[in-house]
Short mmCIF file of C-alpha atoms in Angstrom, two decimals:
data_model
loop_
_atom_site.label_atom_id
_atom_site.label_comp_id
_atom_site.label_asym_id
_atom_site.label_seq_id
_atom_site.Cartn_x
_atom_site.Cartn_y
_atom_site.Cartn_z
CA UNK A 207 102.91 178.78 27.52
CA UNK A 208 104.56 178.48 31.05
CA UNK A 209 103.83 175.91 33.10
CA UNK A 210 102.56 177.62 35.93
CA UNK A 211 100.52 180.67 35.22
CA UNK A 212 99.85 183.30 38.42
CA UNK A 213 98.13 186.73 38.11
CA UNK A 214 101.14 189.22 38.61
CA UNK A 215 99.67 191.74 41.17
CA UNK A 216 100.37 193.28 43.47
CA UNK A 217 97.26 192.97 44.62
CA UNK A 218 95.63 195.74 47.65
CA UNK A 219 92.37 194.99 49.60
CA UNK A 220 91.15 196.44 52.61
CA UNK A 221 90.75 194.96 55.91
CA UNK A 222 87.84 192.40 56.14
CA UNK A 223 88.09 191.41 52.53
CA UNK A 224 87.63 188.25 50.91
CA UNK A 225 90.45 187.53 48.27
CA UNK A 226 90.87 185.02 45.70
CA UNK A 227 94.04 184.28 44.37
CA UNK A 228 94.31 181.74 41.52
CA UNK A 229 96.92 179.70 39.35
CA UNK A 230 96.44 178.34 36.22
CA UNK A 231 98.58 175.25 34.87
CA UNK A 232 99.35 173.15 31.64
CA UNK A 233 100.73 170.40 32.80
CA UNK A 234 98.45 167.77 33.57
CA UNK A 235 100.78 164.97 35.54
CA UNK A 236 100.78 168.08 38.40
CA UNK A 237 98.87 165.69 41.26
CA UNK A 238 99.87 168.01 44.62
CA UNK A 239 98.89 171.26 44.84
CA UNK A 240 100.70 173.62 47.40
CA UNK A 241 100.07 177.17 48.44
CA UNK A 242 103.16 179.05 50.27
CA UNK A 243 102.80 182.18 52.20
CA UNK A 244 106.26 184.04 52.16
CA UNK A 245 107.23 187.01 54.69
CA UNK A 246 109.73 189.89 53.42
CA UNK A 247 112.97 188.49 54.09
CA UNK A 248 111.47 185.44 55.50
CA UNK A 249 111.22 181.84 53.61
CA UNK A 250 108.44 180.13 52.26
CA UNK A 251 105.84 178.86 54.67
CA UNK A 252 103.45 175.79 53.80
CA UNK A 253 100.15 177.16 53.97
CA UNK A 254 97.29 174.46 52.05
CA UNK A 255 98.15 171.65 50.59
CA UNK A 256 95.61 169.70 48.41
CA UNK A 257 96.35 166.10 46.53
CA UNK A 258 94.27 166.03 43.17
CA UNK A 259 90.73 167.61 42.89
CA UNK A 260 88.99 168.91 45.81
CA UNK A 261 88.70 171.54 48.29
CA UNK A 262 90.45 171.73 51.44
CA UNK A 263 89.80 174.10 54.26
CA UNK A 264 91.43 175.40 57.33
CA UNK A 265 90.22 178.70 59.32
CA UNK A 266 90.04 181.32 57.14
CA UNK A 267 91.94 179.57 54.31
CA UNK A 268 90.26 177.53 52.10
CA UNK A 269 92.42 175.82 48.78
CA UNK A 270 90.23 174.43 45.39
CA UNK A 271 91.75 172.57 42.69
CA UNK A 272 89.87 171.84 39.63
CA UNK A 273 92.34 169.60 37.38
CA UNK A 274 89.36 169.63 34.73
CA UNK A 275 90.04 172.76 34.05
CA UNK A 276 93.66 173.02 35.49
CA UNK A 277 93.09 175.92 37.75
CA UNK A 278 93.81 176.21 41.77
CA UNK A 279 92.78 179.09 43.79
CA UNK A 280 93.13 179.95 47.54
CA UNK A 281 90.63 182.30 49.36
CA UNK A 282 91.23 184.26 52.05
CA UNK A 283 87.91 185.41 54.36
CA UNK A 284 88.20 187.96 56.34
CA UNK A 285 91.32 189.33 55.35
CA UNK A 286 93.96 190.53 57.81
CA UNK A 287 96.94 192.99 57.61
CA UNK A 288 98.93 190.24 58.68
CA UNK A 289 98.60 188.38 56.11
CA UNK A 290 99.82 190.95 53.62
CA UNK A 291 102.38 188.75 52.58
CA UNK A 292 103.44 187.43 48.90
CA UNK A 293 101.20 183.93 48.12
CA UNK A 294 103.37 181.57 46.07
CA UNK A 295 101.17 178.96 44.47
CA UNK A 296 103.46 175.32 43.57
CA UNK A 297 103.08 171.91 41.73
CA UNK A 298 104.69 168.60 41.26
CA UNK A 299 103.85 165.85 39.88
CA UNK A 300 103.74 161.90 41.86
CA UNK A 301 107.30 160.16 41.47
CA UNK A 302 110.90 159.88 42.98
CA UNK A 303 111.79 162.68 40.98
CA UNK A 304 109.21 164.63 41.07
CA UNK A 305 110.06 168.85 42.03
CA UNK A 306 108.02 171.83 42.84
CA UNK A 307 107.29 174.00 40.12
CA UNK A 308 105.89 177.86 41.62
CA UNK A 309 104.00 180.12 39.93
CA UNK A 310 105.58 183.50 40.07
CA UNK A 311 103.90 184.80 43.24
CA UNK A 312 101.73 187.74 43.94
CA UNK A 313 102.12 190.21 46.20
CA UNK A 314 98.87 190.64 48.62
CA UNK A 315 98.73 194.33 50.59
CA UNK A 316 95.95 194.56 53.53
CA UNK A 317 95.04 197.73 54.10
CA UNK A 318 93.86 198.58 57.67
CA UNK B 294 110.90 170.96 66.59
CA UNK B 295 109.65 172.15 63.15
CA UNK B 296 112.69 174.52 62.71
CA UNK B 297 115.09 174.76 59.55
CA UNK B 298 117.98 176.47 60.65
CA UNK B 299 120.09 178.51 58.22
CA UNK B 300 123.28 180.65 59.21
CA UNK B 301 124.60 183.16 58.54
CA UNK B 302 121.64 184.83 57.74
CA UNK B 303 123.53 187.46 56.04
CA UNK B 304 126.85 187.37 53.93
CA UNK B 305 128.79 189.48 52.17
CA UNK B 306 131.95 188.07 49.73
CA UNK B 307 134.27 189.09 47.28
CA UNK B 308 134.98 187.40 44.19
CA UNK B 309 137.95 185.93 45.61
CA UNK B 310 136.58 184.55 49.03
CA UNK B 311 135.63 180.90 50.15
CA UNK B 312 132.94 180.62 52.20
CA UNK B 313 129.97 178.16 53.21
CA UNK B 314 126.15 178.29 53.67
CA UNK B 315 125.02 176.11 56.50
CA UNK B 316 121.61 174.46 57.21
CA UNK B 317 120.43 172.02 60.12
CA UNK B 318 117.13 170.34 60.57
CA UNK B 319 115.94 168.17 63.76
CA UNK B 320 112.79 166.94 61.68
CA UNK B 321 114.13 163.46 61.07
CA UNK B 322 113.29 164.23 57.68
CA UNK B 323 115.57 162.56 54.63
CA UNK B 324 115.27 164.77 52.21
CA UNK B 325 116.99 168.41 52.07
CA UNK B 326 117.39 171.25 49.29
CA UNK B 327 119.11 174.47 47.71
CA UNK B 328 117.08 176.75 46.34
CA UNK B 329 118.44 180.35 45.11
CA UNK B 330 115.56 183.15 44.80
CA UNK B 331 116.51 186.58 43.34
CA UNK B 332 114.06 189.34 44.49
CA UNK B 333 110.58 189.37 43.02
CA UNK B 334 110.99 185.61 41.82
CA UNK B 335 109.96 182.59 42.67
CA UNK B 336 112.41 180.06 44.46
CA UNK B 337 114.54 177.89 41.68
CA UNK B 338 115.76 174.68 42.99
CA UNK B 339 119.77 173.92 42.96
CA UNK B 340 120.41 170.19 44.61
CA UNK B 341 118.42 167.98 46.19
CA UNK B 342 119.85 165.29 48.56
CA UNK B 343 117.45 162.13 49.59
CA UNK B 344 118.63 159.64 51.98
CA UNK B 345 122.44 162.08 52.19
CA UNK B 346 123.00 161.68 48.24
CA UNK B 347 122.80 163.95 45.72
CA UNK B 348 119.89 162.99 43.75
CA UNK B 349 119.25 166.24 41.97
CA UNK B 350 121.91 168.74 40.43
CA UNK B 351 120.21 171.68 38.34
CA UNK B 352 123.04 171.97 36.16
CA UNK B 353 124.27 174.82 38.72
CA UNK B 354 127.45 176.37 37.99
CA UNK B 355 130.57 174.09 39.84
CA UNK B 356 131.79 177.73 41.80
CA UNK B 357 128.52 176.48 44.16
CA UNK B 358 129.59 172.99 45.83
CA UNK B 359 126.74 171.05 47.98
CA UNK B 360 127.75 168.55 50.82
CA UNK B 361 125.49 166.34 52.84
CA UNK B 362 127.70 165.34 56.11
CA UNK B 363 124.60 163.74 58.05
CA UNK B 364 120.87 163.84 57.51
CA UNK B 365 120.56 166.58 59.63
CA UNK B 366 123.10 168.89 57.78
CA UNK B 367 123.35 170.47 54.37
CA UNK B 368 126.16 172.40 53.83
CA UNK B 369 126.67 175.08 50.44
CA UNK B 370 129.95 175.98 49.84
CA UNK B 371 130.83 179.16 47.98
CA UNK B 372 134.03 179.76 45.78
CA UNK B 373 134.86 182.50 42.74
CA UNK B 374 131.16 183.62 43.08
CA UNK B 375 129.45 186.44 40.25
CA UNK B 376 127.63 189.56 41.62
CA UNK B 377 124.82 187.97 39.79
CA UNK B 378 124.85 185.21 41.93
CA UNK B 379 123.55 187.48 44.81
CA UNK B 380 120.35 186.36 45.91
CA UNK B 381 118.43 184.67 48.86
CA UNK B 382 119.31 181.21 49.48
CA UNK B 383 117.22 179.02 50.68
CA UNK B 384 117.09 175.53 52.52
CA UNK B 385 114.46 173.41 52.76
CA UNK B 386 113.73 169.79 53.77
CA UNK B 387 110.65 166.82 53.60
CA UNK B 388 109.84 164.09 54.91
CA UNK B 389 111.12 161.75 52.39
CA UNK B 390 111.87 162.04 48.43
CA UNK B 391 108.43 163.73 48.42
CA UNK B 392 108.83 167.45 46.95
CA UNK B 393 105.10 168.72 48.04
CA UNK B 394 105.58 169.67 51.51
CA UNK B 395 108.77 171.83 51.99
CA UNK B 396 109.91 173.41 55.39
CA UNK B 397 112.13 176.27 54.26
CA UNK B 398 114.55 177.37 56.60
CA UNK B 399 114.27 182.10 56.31
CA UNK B 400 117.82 181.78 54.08
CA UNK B 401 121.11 183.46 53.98
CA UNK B 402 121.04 186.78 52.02
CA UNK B 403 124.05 186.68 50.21
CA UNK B 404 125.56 189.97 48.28
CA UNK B 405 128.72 189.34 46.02
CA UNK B 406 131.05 192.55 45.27
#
């Protein structure tokens, strides 16, 4: 079993649309929870991040983690064409060492 | 300034050629990555420097050479490259030795013949 775990995609919704975009994990020392937003061509962009269990809003973002069950999602209200966009979800664990691990990204279309 | 600054932001090379991937940050932040991402993939990390030494090394072939001149610069240097080593690289840097929150600079894409 990987480490990270992200549903594949792509994924096409129209405009207005609530999506929910998850990541299941294995590893349970994962304590920061990150959700990157990258651009064609572009980098990754920092979009939520969450330490531990919780939920953590901002606009029309909003990031849960549930370490019980070792599962993160991020929801998107009121979905936009710009933010078609591929949604990288990432982990690390607490330490001097510690490094990201991403899920494989999925691909997120908004139709107008 | 919340800018990571990569150039060029395209590069072409033969097998033969030398050449070096540059990166700047104005963050104030001490630590600063390599990451390579082929298309359709996630990033995978290369070197890390914290505090302008090399703390990580993903056992990354030695034809890719990092250097850390200042903690503002981050420097890749190129040499007898694969075409399977073209890919998007990428830069990134945090505030400290703390991985979660990564600026990325928007990378060089780099195509070997």
């Amino acid at each position: 079993q990987k480490e990270v775990e992200q549903d594949p995609g792509p994924l096409s919704v129209p405009e207005g649309a609530i999506v929910s975009l998850n990541c299941t994990y294995s590893n349970s020392a994962f304590q920061y929870f990150m959700w990157y937003r990258q651009y064609s061509r572009k980098g990754p962009e920092l979009l939520m991040y969450t330490y531990s269990s919780g939920n953590k809003e901002d606009g029309r973002f909003t990031a849960q983690v549930d370490k019980s069950s070792k599962y993160i999602s991020l929801f998107i209200r009121d979905s936009q064409p710009s933010d078609s966009a591929t949604y990288l979800c990432a982990m690390s664990e607490s330490g001097a060492n510690s490094k990201l691990t991403f899920g494989k990204g999925i691909t997120l279309s908004v139709r107008p | 300034d919340t800018e990571v600054t990569q150039t060029p932001k395209h590069l072409v090379m033969g097998m033969t050629n030398k050449k070096s991937l540059k990166c700047e940050q104005h963050m104030g932040h001490r630590a600063m990555y390599w990451y390579k991402q082929k298309a359709k993939k996630p990033p995978e990390l290369m070197f890390v420097y914290s505090y302008e030494k090399l703390s990580i090394n993903e056992s990354v072939p030695s034809r890719f050479s990092p250097e850390c001149p200042n903690s503002s610069l981050l420097n890749l240097h190129l040499h007898a490259l694969q075409p399977e080593d073209s890919a998007l690289y990428l830069c990134a840097s945090s505030q400290a030795r703390v991985s979660e929150k990564l600026f990325f600079g928007s990378g060089t894409q780099l195509s070997v013949l």
